[in-house]
mmCIF file of C-alpha atoms in Angstrom:
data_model
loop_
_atom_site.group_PDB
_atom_site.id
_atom_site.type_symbol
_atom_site.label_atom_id
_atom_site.label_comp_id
_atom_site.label_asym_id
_atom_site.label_seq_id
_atom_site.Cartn_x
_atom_site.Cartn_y
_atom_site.Cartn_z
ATOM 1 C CA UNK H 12 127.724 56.366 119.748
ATOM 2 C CA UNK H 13 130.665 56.960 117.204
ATOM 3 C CA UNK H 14 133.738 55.089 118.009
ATOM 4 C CA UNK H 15 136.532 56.407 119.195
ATOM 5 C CA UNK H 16 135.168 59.785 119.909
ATOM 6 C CA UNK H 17 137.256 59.854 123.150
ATOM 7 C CA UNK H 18 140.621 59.711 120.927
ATOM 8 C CA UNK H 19 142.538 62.560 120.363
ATOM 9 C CA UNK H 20 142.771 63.946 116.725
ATOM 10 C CA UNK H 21 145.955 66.062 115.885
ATOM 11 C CA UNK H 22 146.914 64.397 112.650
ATOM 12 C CA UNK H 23 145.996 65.483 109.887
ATOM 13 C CA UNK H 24 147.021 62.985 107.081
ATOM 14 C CA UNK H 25 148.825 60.046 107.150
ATOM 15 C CA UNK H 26 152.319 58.578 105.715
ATOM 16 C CA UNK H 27 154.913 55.254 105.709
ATOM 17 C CA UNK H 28 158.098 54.892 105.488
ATOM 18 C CA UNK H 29 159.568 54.114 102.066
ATOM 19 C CA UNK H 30 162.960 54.283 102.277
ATOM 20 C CA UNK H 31 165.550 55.118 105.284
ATOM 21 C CA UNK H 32 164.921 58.434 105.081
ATOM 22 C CA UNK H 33 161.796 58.763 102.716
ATOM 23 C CA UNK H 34 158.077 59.284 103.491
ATOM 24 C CA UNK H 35 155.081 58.125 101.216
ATOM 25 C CA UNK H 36 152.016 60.216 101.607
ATOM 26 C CA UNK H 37 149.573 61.532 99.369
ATOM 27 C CA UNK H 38 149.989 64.959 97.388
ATOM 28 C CA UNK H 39 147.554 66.437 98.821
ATOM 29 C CA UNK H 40 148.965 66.390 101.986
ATOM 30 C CA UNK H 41 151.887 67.804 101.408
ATOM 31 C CA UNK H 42 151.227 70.297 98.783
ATOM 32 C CA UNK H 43 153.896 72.651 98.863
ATOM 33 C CA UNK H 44 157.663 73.454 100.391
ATOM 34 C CA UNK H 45 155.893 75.789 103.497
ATOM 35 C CA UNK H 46 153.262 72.672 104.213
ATOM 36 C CA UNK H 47 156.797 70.575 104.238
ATOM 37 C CA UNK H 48 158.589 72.881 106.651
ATOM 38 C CA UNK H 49 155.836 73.192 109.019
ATOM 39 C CA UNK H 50 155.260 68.776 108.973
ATOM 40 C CA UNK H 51 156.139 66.679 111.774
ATOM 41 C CA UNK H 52 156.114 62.818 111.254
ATOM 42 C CA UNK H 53 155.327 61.217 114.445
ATOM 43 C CA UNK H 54 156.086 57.478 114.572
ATOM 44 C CA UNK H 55 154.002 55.671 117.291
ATOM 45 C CA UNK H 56 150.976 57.190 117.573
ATOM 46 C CA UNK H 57 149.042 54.408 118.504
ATOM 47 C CA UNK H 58 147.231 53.187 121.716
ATOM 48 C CA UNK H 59 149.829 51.079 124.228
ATOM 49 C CA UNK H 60 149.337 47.932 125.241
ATOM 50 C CA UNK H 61 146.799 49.240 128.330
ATOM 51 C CA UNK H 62 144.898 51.108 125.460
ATOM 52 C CA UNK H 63 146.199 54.511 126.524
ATOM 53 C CA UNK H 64 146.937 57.295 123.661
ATOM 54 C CA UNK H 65 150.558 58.878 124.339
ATOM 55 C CA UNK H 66 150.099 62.312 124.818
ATOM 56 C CA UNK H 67 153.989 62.532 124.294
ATOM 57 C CA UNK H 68 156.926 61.175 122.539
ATOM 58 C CA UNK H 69 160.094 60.372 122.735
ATOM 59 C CA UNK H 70 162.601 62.648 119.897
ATOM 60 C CA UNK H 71 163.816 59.558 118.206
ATOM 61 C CA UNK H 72 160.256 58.868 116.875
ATOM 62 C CA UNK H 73 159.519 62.884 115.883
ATOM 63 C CA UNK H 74 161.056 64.261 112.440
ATOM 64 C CA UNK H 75 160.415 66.924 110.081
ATOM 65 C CA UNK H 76 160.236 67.114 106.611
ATOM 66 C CA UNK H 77 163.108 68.221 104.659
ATOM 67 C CA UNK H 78 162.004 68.637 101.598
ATOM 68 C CA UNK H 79 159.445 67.136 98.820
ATOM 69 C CA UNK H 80 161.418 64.388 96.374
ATOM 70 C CA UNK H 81 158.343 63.978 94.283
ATOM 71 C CA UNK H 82 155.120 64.866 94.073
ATOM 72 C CA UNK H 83 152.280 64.925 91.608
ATOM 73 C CA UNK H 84 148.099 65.612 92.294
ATOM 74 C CA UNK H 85 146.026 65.169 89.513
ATOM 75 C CA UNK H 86 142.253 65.140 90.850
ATOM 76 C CA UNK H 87 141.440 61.671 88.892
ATOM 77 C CA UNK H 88 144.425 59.767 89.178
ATOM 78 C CA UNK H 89 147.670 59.771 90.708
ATOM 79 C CA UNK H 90 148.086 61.779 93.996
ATOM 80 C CA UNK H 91 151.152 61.497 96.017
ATOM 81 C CA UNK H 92 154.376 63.081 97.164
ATOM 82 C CA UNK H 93 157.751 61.534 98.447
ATOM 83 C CA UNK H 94 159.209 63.243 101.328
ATOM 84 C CA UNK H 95 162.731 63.690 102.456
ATOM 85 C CA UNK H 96 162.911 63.664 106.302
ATOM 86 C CA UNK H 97 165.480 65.538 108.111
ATOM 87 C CA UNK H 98 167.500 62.221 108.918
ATOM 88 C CA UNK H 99 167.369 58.700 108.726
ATOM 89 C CA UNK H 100 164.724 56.552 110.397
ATOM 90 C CA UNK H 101 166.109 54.001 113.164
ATOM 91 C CA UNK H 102 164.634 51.148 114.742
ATOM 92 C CA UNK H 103 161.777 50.570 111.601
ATOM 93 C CA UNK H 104 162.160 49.173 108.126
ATOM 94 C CA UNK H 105 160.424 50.792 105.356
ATOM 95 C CA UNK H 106 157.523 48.948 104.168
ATOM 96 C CA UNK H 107 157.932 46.728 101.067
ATOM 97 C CA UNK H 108 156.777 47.755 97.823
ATOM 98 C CA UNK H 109 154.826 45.550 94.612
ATOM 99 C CA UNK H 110 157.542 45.909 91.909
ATOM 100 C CA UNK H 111 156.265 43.328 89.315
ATOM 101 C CA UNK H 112 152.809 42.025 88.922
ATOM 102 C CA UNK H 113 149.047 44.134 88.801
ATOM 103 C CA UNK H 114 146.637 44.023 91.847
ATOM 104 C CA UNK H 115 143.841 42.065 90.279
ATOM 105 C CA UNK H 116 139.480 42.647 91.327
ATOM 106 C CA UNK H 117 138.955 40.782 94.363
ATOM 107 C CA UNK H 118 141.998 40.860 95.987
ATOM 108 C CA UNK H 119 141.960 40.964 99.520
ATOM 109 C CA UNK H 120 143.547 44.514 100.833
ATOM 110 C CA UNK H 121 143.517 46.535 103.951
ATOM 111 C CA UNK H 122 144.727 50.043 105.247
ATOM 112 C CA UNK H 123 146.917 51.040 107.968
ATOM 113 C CA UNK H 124 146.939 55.073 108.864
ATOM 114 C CA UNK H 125 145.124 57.568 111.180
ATOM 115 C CA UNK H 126 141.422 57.944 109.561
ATOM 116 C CA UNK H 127 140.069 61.671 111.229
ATOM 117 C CA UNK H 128 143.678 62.245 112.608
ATOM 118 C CA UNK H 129 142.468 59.459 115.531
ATOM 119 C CA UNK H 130 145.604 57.351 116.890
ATOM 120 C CA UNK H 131 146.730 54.287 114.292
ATOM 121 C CA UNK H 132 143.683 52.074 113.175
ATOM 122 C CA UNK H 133 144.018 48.614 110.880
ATOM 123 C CA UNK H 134 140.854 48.495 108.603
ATOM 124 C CA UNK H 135 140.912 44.648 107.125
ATOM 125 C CA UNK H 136 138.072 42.939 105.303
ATOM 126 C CA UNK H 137 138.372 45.134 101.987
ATOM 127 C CA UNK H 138 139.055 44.010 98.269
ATOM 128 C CA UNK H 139 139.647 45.626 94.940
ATOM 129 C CA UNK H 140 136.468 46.408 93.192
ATOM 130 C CA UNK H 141 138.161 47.706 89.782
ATOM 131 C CA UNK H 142 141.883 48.845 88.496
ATOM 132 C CA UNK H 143 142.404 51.341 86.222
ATOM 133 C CA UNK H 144 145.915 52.463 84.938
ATOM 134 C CA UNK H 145 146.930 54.758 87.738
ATOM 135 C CA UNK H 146 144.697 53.943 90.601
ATOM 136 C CA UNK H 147 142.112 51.509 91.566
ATOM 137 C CA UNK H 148 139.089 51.292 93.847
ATOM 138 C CA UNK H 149 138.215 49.284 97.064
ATOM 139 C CA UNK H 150 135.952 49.094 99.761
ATOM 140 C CA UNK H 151 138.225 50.380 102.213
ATOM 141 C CA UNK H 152 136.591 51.773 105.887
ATOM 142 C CA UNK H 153 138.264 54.871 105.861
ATOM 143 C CA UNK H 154 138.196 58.383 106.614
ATOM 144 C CA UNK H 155 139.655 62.282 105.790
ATOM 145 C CA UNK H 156 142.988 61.378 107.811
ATOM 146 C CA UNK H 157 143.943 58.227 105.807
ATOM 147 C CA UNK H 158 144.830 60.155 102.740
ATOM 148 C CA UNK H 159 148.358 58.969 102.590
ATOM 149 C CA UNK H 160 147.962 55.616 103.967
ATOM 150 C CA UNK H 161 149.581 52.474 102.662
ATOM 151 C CA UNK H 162 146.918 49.806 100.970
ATOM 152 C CA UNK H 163 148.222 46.506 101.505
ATOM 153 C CA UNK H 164 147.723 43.416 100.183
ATOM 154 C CA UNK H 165 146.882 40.505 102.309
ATOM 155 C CA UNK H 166 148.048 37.811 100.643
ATOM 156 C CA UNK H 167 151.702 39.506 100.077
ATOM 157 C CA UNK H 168 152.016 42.188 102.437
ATOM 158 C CA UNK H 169 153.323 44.564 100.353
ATOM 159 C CA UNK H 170 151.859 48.294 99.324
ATOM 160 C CA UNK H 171 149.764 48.060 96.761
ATOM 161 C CA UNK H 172 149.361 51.963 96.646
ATOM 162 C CA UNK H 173 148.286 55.167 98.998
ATOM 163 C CA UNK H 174 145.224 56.014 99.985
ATOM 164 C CA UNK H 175 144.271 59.436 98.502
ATOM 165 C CA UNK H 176 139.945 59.455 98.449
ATOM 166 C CA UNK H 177 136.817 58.130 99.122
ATOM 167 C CA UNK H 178 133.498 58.790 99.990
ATOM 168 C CA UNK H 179 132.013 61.743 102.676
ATOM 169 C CA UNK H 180 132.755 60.543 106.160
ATOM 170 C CA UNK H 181 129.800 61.830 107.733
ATOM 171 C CA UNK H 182 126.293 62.904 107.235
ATOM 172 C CA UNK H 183 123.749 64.723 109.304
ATOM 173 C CA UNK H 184 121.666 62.663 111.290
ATOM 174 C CA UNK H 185 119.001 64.306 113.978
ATOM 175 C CA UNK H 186 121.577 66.946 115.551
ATOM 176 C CA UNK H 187 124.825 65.990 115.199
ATOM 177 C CA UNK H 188 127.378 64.294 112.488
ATOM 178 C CA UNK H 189 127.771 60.483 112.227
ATOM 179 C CA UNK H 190 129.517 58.029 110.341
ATOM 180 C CA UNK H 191 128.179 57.828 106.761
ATOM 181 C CA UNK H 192 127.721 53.274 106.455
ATOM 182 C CA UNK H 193 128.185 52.370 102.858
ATOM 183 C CA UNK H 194 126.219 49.264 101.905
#
């Protein structure tokens, strides 16, 4: 009964584009310089237009990581790294950036990434619960595979930060693992 058990799962975080050759992801995810060389960052893995997963992809859309720019991990605040990929990015634009302003409670929000390494997923229908000064918190319908996501604002459209934790994804129910539901 879980959805989208029939998806394939070989990511293991997730990651946007910044910059023409720069990566956002979370620190956690890329933690050191031999996690960096062994990264790949796969654009389009997402279901087609018949709702088939690609199983392959074309070079253009395949890169590995260069080297770590920045990155910081502190278990209670900020966690995230900037990535250097081994060239520059064509045929995408990096995703915009708030540069002025503060994300207020009960702005509207959602997150784009690949929650339990699962092809790319959209969760909408979230909003800010409280800010603090390096993070904040939402009710975003995620799982271990979004860390480095981009949180968007709805109204805007730009990142409002990465996605770095969250609540236990499953729990044990009868004799197997489901979705832990939040109220």
């Amino acid at each position: 009964s879980e959805p989208f058990r029939e998806q394939p799962a070989p990511a293991f975080c997730s990651g946007f584009l910044v910059g023409k050759d720069l990566i956002a992801t979370a620190g956690h995810c890329i933690d050191d310089d031999s996690v960096c060389q062994d990264t790949s960052f796969v654009f389009g893995f997402n279901l087609n237009a018949k709702g088939a997963v690609p199983t392959e992809f074309a070079t253009d859309n395949v890169y590995s990581c260069k080297k770590i720019i920045a990155r910081t991990q502190d278990e209670t605040g900020k966690d995230f790294a900037i990535v250097q990929l081994d060239r520059e990015v064509k045929g995408r634009q990096p995703l915009k950036l708030r540069r002025a302003g503060q994300l207020q409670v009960g702005d509207e929000i959602t997150v784009v990434g690949h929650p339990a390494g699962i092809p790319l997923k959209i969760a909408g229908g979230a909003k800010v619960r409280s800010v603090d000064t390096n993070f904040f918190v939402a009710n975003l319908d995620t799982y271990g595979g979004n860390s480095g996501s981009a949180v968007l604002n709805l109204k805007t459209g730009e990142v409002e930060g990465i996605l770095v934790r969250g609540e236990e994804d499953f729990e044990f129910k009868g004799s197997c693992y489901a979705s832990k539901v939040c109220n």
